Tab-separated table of C-alpha atoms in Angstrom:
chain	number	residue	atom	x	y	z
A	1	UNK	CA	232.539	-118.857	97.780
A	2	UNK	CA	229.302	-120.925	97.107
A	3	UNK	CA	230.349	-124.068	94.606
A	4	UNK	CA	227.309	-122.807	92.593
A	5	UNK	CA	229.382	-119.577	91.995
A	6	UNK	CA	232.428	-121.101	91.285
A	7	UNK	CA	230.955	-123.055	88.478
A	8	UNK	CA	228.812	-120.100	87.378
A	9	UNK	CA	232.086	-117.950	87.113
A	10	UNK	CA	233.512	-121.087	85.009
A	11	UNK	CA	230.651	-121.063	82.776
A	12	UNK	CA	228.598	-117.547	82.587
A	13	UNK	CA	231.818	-115.265	82.579
A	14	UNK	CA	233.303	-114.636	79.176
A	15	UNK	CA	235.524	-111.917	77.482
A	16	UNK	CA	234.561	-110.014	75.017
A	17	UNK	CA	236.638	-111.609	72.498
A	18	UNK	CA	235.164	-114.854	73.043
A	19	UNK	CA	232.838	-114.038	70.450
A	20	UNK	CA	233.876	-112.158	67.445
A	21	UNK	CA	231.201	-109.908	65.233
A	22	UNK	CA	231.110	-112.009	62.809
A	23	UNK	CA	230.114	-114.212	64.867
A	24	UNK	CA	227.340	-112.424	66.743
A	25	UNK	CA	225.916	-111.212	63.380
A	26	UNK	CA	225.559	-114.516	62.153
A	27	UNK	CA	223.436	-115.597	65.277
A	28	UNK	CA	221.226	-112.406	64.912
A	29	UNK	CA	220.825	-112.806	61.030
A	30	UNK	CA	220.126	-116.743	61.962
A	31	UNK	CA	217.621	-115.703	64.710
A	32	UNK	CA	215.824	-112.717	63.504
A	33	UNK	CA	216.371	-110.825	66.960
A	34	UNK	CA	216.523	-107.185	66.737
A	35	UNK	CA	218.445	-104.912	69.294
A	36	UNK	CA	217.584	-101.459	70.843
A	37	UNK	CA	220.490	-99.571	72.602
A	38	UNK	CA	219.019	-97.087	75.126
A	39	UNK	CA	221.270	-94.587	77.015
A	40	UNK	CA	219.264	-92.971	80.094
A	41	UNK	CA	220.478	-89.161	79.597
A	42	UNK	CA	220.182	-86.216	81.842
A	43	UNK	CA	223.164	-83.462	81.110
A	44	UNK	CA	225.292	-85.234	79.393
A	45	UNK	CA	226.059	-83.327	76.431
A	46	UNK	CA	230.084	-83.997	76.638
A	47	UNK	CA	229.701	-87.382	76.457
A	48	UNK	CA	226.310	-88.569	74.813
A	49	UNK	CA	226.738	-87.745	71.317
A	50	UNK	CA	230.518	-89.594	70.962
A	51	UNK	CA	228.682	-92.842	72.084
A	52	UNK	CA	225.856	-92.426	69.780
A	53	UNK	CA	228.451	-91.553	66.993
A	54	UNK	CA	230.461	-94.519	67.219
A	55	UNK	CA	227.844	-96.843	68.092
A	56	UNK	CA	225.729	-95.759	64.742
A	57	UNK	CA	229.609	-96.156	62.928
A	58	UNK	CA	230.482	-99.919	64.183
A	59	UNK	CA	227.111	-101.458	64.964
A	60	UNK	CA	224.544	-99.730	62.488
A	61	UNK	CA	226.642	-98.679	59.066
A	62	UNK	CA	229.577	-100.810	59.482
A	63	UNK	CA	227.746	-103.769	60.625
A	64	UNK	CA	224.096	-104.333	60.703
A	65	UNK	CA	224.059	-105.332	64.509
A	66	UNK	CA	221.944	-102.685	66.419
A	67	UNK	CA	218.645	-101.668	64.975
A	68	UNK	CA	217.918	-98.679	66.893
A	69	UNK	CA	219.743	-95.990	69.099
A	70	UNK	CA	216.868	-94.167	71.867
A	71	UNK	CA	218.017	-91.634	74.481
A	72	UNK	CA	215.655	-90.974	76.984
A	73	UNK	CA	216.201	-87.470	78.688
A	74	UNK	CA	215.472	-87.240	82.109
A	75	UNK	CA	214.926	-83.701	82.094
A	76	UNK	CA	218.543	-82.214	80.700
A	77	UNK	CA	218.790	-78.629	81.186
A	78	UNK	CA	222.016	-78.427	78.247
A	79	UNK	CA	221.949	-79.168	74.997
A	80	UNK	CA	221.802	-83.352	75.789
A	81	UNK	CA	218.875	-83.824	73.663
A	82	UNK	CA	220.434	-81.455	70.594
A	83	UNK	CA	223.387	-83.606	70.773
A	84	UNK	CA	222.401	-86.555	71.014
A	85	UNK	CA	219.692	-86.407	67.708
A	86	UNK	CA	222.616	-84.782	65.534
A	87	UNK	CA	224.752	-87.779	66.425
A	88	UNK	CA	221.982	-89.779	65.042
A	89	UNK	CA	220.185	-91.174	68.063
A	90	UNK	CA	216.023	-91.337	68.254
A	91	UNK	CA	215.525	-88.596	70.959
A	92	UNK	CA	212.677	-89.005	73.633
A	93	UNK	CA	211.789	-86.745	76.447
A	94	UNK	CA	210.884	-89.052	79.431
A	95	UNK	CA	207.646	-86.764	80.479
A	96	UNK	CA	206.111	-87.456	77.182
A	97	UNK	CA	206.279	-91.685	77.438
A	98	UNK	CA	202.995	-93.170	79.082
A	99	UNK	CA	201.857	-89.619	80.565
A	100	UNK	CA	198.823	-90.796	82.226
A	101	UNK	CA	201.355	-91.572	84.813
A	102	UNK	CA	203.447	-88.352	85.900
A	103	UNK	CA	207.041	-89.007	85.862
A	104	UNK	CA	209.290	-89.034	89.164
A	105	UNK	CA	212.723	-88.319	89.071
A	106	UNK	CA	215.408	-91.601	88.847
A	107	UNK	CA	217.290	-93.443	86.557
A	108	UNK	CA	214.926	-96.857	87.026
A	109	UNK	CA	212.158	-94.408	85.569
A	110	UNK	CA	213.653	-93.687	82.654
A	111	UNK	CA	214.806	-97.146	81.888
A	112	UNK	CA	211.178	-98.379	83.007
A	113	UNK	CA	209.713	-96.110	80.526
A	114	UNK	CA	212.248	-96.864	77.696
A	115	UNK	CA	210.635	-100.254	76.993
A	116	UNK	CA	207.191	-98.203	75.676
A	117	UNK	CA	209.655	-96.499	73.084
A	118	UNK	CA	211.464	-99.580	71.859
A	119	UNK	CA	210.558	-102.281	69.890
A	120	UNK	CA	213.925	-104.847	70.354
A	121	UNK	CA	213.554	-108.453	71.358
A	122	UNK	CA	216.967	-107.606	73.118
A	123	UNK	CA	217.252	-104.346	75.000
A	124	UNK	CA	220.868	-103.189	75.610
A	125	UNK	CA	221.402	-100.348	78.759
A	126	UNK	CA	224.247	-98.037	78.004
A	127	UNK	CA	225.161	-95.243	80.720
A	128	UNK	CA	225.484	-91.693	78.835
A	129	UNK	CA	228.561	-90.456	80.865
A	130	UNK	CA	230.856	-92.596	79.379
A	131	UNK	CA	234.346	-91.660	78.172
A	132	UNK	CA	236.959	-93.211	75.697
A	133	UNK	CA	233.667	-95.210	74.830
A	134	UNK	CA	234.408	-98.550	72.849
A	135	UNK	CA	231.597	-100.458	70.982
A	136	UNK	CA	233.023	-103.552	72.570
A	137	UNK	CA	230.529	-102.513	75.213
A	138	UNK	CA	227.630	-103.345	73.428
A	139	UNK	CA	228.926	-106.496	71.602
A	140	UNK	CA	230.110	-107.933	74.946
A	141	UNK	CA	226.999	-107.371	76.299
A	142	UNK	CA	224.940	-108.202	73.487
A	143	UNK	CA	226.974	-111.380	71.888
A	144	UNK	CA	225.556	-113.952	74.485
A	145	UNK	CA	221.768	-112.977	74.197
A	146	UNK	CA	222.233	-113.596	70.394
A	147	UNK	CA	224.335	-116.945	70.575
A	148	UNK	CA	223.103	-118.596	73.831
A	149	UNK	CA	218.850	-119.048	73.934
A	150	UNK	CA	219.994	-119.991	77.612
A	151	UNK	CA	220.859	-116.453	78.607
A	152	UNK	CA	218.546	-113.931	79.545
A	153	UNK	CA	220.174	-110.990	81.345
A	154	UNK	CA	224.110	-110.047	80.659
A	155	UNK	CA	226.303	-107.628	82.793
A	156	UNK	CA	229.468	-105.696	81.479
A	157	UNK	CA	232.302	-106.210	83.939
A	158	UNK	CA	235.222	-104.009	83.548
A	159	UNK	CA	238.202	-101.923	85.500
A	160	UNK	CA	236.780	-99.048	87.413
A	161	UNK	CA	239.803	-96.382	87.582
A	162	UNK	CA	239.810	-93.546	90.299
A	163	UNK	CA	241.879	-90.664	89.901
A	164	UNK	CA	244.568	-92.537	87.822
A	165	UNK	CA	244.450	-95.650	90.083
A	166	UNK	CA	243.313	-98.742	88.732
A	167	UNK	CA	240.476	-100.666	90.407
A	168	UNK	CA	239.150	-97.848	93.110
A	169	UNK	CA	236.010	-97.005	91.133
A	170	UNK	CA	232.602	-98.777	91.859
A	171	UNK	CA	233.059	-97.419	95.600
A	172	UNK	CA	229.308	-97.744	96.236
A	173	UNK	CA	229.708	-101.871	95.120
A	174	UNK	CA	232.629	-102.231	97.416
A	175	UNK	CA	230.723	-100.729	100.432
A	176	UNK	CA	227.485	-101.610	100.078
A	177	UNK	CA	226.152	-103.635	97.266
A	178	UNK	CA	229.007	-106.363	97.382
A	179	UNK	CA	228.363	-106.824	100.991
A	180	UNK	CA	224.472	-107.107	100.928
A	181	UNK	CA	224.516	-109.512	98.027
A	182	UNK	CA	227.478	-111.922	99.717
A	183	UNK	CA	225.036	-111.970	102.506
A	184	UNK	CA	221.925	-112.106	101.578
A	185	UNK	CA	222.057	-113.314	97.815
A	186	UNK	CA	225.176	-115.346	98.034
A	187	UNK	CA	224.092	-116.625	94.536
A	188	UNK	CA	225.106	-113.351	92.949
A	189	UNK	CA	228.498	-112.561	94.575
A	190	UNK	CA	230.011	-113.614	91.407
A	191	UNK	CA	229.401	-110.815	89.519
A	192	UNK	CA	231.987	-108.400	89.189
A	193	UNK	CA	230.233	-105.008	88.781
A	194	UNK	CA	226.789	-105.708	90.305
A	195	UNK	CA	225.970	-101.871	90.248
A	196	UNK	CA	227.294	-101.264	86.719
A	197	UNK	CA	224.760	-99.272	84.017
A	198	UNK	CA	225.788	-101.432	81.120
A	199	UNK	CA	223.886	-104.692	80.857
A	200	UNK	CA	221.721	-105.924	77.955
A	201	UNK	CA	218.588	-108.671	78.384
A	202	UNK	CA	215.612	-110.087	76.594
A	203	UNK	CA	212.357	-107.908	76.232
A	204	UNK	CA	210.818	-110.864	77.499
A	205	UNK	CA	212.240	-111.011	81.069
A	206	UNK	CA	212.656	-106.654	81.338
A	207	UNK	CA	209.190	-106.329	81.022
A	208	UNK	CA	208.003	-109.044	84.258
A	209	UNK	CA	210.442	-107.105	86.615
A	210	UNK	CA	209.445	-104.416	88.678
A	211	UNK	CA	211.765	-101.318	87.866
A	212	UNK	CA	212.803	-99.235	91.347
A	213	UNK	CA	212.663	-95.896	90.074
A	214	UNK	CA	215.983	-94.530	91.205
A	215	UNK	CA	219.581	-96.152	91.886
A	216	UNK	CA	218.513	-99.166	93.355
A	217	UNK	CA	216.972	-100.673	89.905
A	218	UNK	CA	220.559	-102.263	89.038
A	219	UNK	CA	220.437	-104.358	91.987
A	220	UNK	CA	216.967	-104.970	92.057
A	221	UNK	CA	217.050	-106.209	88.609
A	222	UNK	CA	219.424	-108.532	89.311
A	223	UNK	CA	217.824	-109.843	92.525
A	224	UNK	CA	214.526	-110.063	91.000
A	225	UNK	CA	215.772	-111.891	88.054
A	226	UNK	CA	217.563	-114.453	89.858
A	227	UNK	CA	214.364	-115.505	91.408
A	228	UNK	CA	212.604	-115.754	87.786
A	229	UNK	CA	214.876	-117.264	85.642
A	230	UNK	CA	217.728	-118.291	87.687
A	231	UNK	CA	221.448	-118.116	88.264
A	232	UNK	CA	222.108	-119.459	84.785
A	233	UNK	CA	220.411	-117.575	82.568
A	234	UNK	CA	222.187	-114.772	83.837
A	235	UNK	CA	226.007	-114.061	82.703
A	236	UNK	CA	229.066	-110.802	82.417
A	237	UNK	CA	231.435	-110.404	79.943
A	238	UNK	CA	234.378	-108.248	80.683
A	239	UNK	CA	234.715	-105.391	78.316
A	240	UNK	CA	238.342	-103.860	79.418
A	241	UNK	CA	237.916	-100.402	81.365
A	242	UNK	CA	235.470	-97.632	81.924
A	243	UNK	CA	235.897	-94.249	82.404
A	244	UNK	CA	232.994	-92.048	83.752
A	245	UNK	CA	232.482	-89.053	85.516
A	246	UNK	CA	233.101	-89.544	89.183
A	247	UNK	CA	230.223	-88.767	91.743
A	248	UNK	CA	230.919	-86.582	95.024
A	249	UNK	CA	230.873	-88.505	98.070
A	250	UNK	CA	227.578	-87.136	99.463
A	251	UNK	CA	225.720	-88.261	96.498
A	252	UNK	CA	227.360	-91.651	96.899
A	253	UNK	CA	226.008	-91.786	100.191
A	254	UNK	CA	222.325	-91.356	98.764
A	255	UNK	CA	222.871	-93.875	96.045
A	256	UNK	CA	223.853	-96.087	98.796
A	257	UNK	CA	220.531	-95.201	101.061
A	258	UNK	CA	218.554	-96.604	97.954
A	259	UNK	CA	220.398	-99.543	97.413
A	260	UNK	CA	220.047	-100.549	100.610
A	261	UNK	CA	216.299	-99.484	100.367
A	262	UNK	CA	215.957	-101.709	97.440
A	263	UNK	CA	217.757	-104.626	98.876
A	264	UNK	CA	215.568	-104.033	102.019
A	265	UNK	CA	212.054	-104.141	100.284
A	266	UNK	CA	213.157	-107.786	98.907
A	267	UNK	CA	214.029	-108.974	102.297
A	268	UNK	CA	211.028	-108.386	103.967
A	269	UNK	CA	209.008	-107.025	101.580
A	270	UNK	CA	208.204	-104.236	104.176
A	271	UNK	CA	207.923	-100.821	104.968
A	272	UNK	CA	210.881	-98.376	105.868
A	273	UNK	CA	210.043	-96.634	109.090
A	274	UNK	CA	212.238	-93.870	107.736
A	275	UNK	CA	212.491	-93.322	104.046
A	276	UNK	CA	215.069	-90.302	104.403
A	277	UNK	CA	218.865	-89.876	104.644
A	278	UNK	CA	220.361	-86.902	106.548
A	279	UNK	CA	223.918	-85.657	105.353
A	280	UNK	CA	226.009	-82.886	107.027
A	281	UNK	CA	227.794	-79.642	104.935
A	282	UNK	CA	229.629	-76.899	106.610
A	283	UNK	CA	228.238	-73.600	106.168
A	284	UNK	CA	228.766	-70.555	107.799
A	285	UNK	CA	227.735	-71.565	111.323
A	286	UNK	CA	229.129	-75.104	111.379
A	287	UNK	CA	227.601	-78.211	109.883
A	288	UNK	CA	224.599	-78.092	108.393
A	289	UNK	CA	222.068	-80.884	108.039
A	290	UNK	CA	220.644	-81.534	104.873
A	291	UNK	CA	217.916	-84.312	104.672
A	292	UNK	CA	217.044	-85.859	101.129
A	293	UNK	CA	214.166	-88.473	100.798
A	294	UNK	CA	214.838	-91.726	99.838
A	295	UNK	CA	212.882	-93.705	96.604
A	296	UNK	CA	210.321	-95.879	98.025
A	297	UNK	CA	208.560	-96.242	94.791
A	298	UNK	CA	208.284	-98.918	92.031
A	299	UNK	CA	206.708	-99.416	89.052
A	300	UNK	CA	205.459	-102.530	88.065
A	301	UNK	CA	206.557	-105.028	85.737
A	302	UNK	CA	205.432	-103.554	82.192
A	303	UNK	CA	203.307	-106.741	81.290
A	304	UNK	CA	200.899	-105.203	83.663
A	305	UNK	CA	200.820	-101.337	81.784
A	306	UNK	CA	197.479	-101.284	79.375
A	307	UNK	CA	199.353	-98.831	77.322
A	308	UNK	CA	202.007	-101.763	76.704
A	309	UNK	CA	200.150	-104.731	75.889
A	310	UNK	CA	198.026	-102.966	73.725
A	311	UNK	CA	201.042	-102.225	71.573
A	312	UNK	CA	201.857	-105.556	71.391
A	313	UNK	CA	198.838	-106.600	70.198
A	314	UNK	CA	198.796	-103.908	67.711
């Protein structure tokens, strides 16, 4: 490991317990910064309500840390929107945000559009499929941004159990993202969960970053933030254990392809020869090919969007 990374691990990796809630709240009141929590959601009616309710109870009613909770619905066909609204979130459908640019499917697309419907100086992203959720996920990653002006982006780190075994989750991280980062961006080798969906950042940083529209958004954001603000402006906080719905192997393959594509574009800024992935499923006549397109689109930095600039002026 690089000496720089070892130093970073010692100075920019913390535990949620390092910053008590009263200290975080005092820093918020002193600096006057506002905090938005965004949950990107697609068919998460089983979990989204509990997450919203816990954040509202712990961090809005009991302690005024979070200023707004926004659930951006990515085209759910279940009761996600209804459940989230009943729990107290403001629910916005992806397609109603910036309608002049047709929306495409993908997590990164939703995160990018969320910048237009939130107002916080700090934006905290939380996946909507978490089970046994704790508000520590929010306080842990927001805390350093409120207390340390030199930090611009904070990722959560945690154990990810799979089928009862500790640390076996995060298969795409271990098989795809971690090797890519260690080989091509070794400064980022210290991140325990580089693809984790729980992270917070200053709006002033997020609005300058391009957003891959799909699953490559987390890796792309980390790499681009490194180049824009440097390693010391990035940090991670241990928030315990993350339990969520796991994807099947083929879905993980498609995620891996999108992440590799994101890395490839950042390495060469070239074009893909074949932006597609073929997988196989057993059918009545043997193995049948299924070909999926790999996301090749990225949204530009939000500061380049006219509607965003006009909103800031207003």
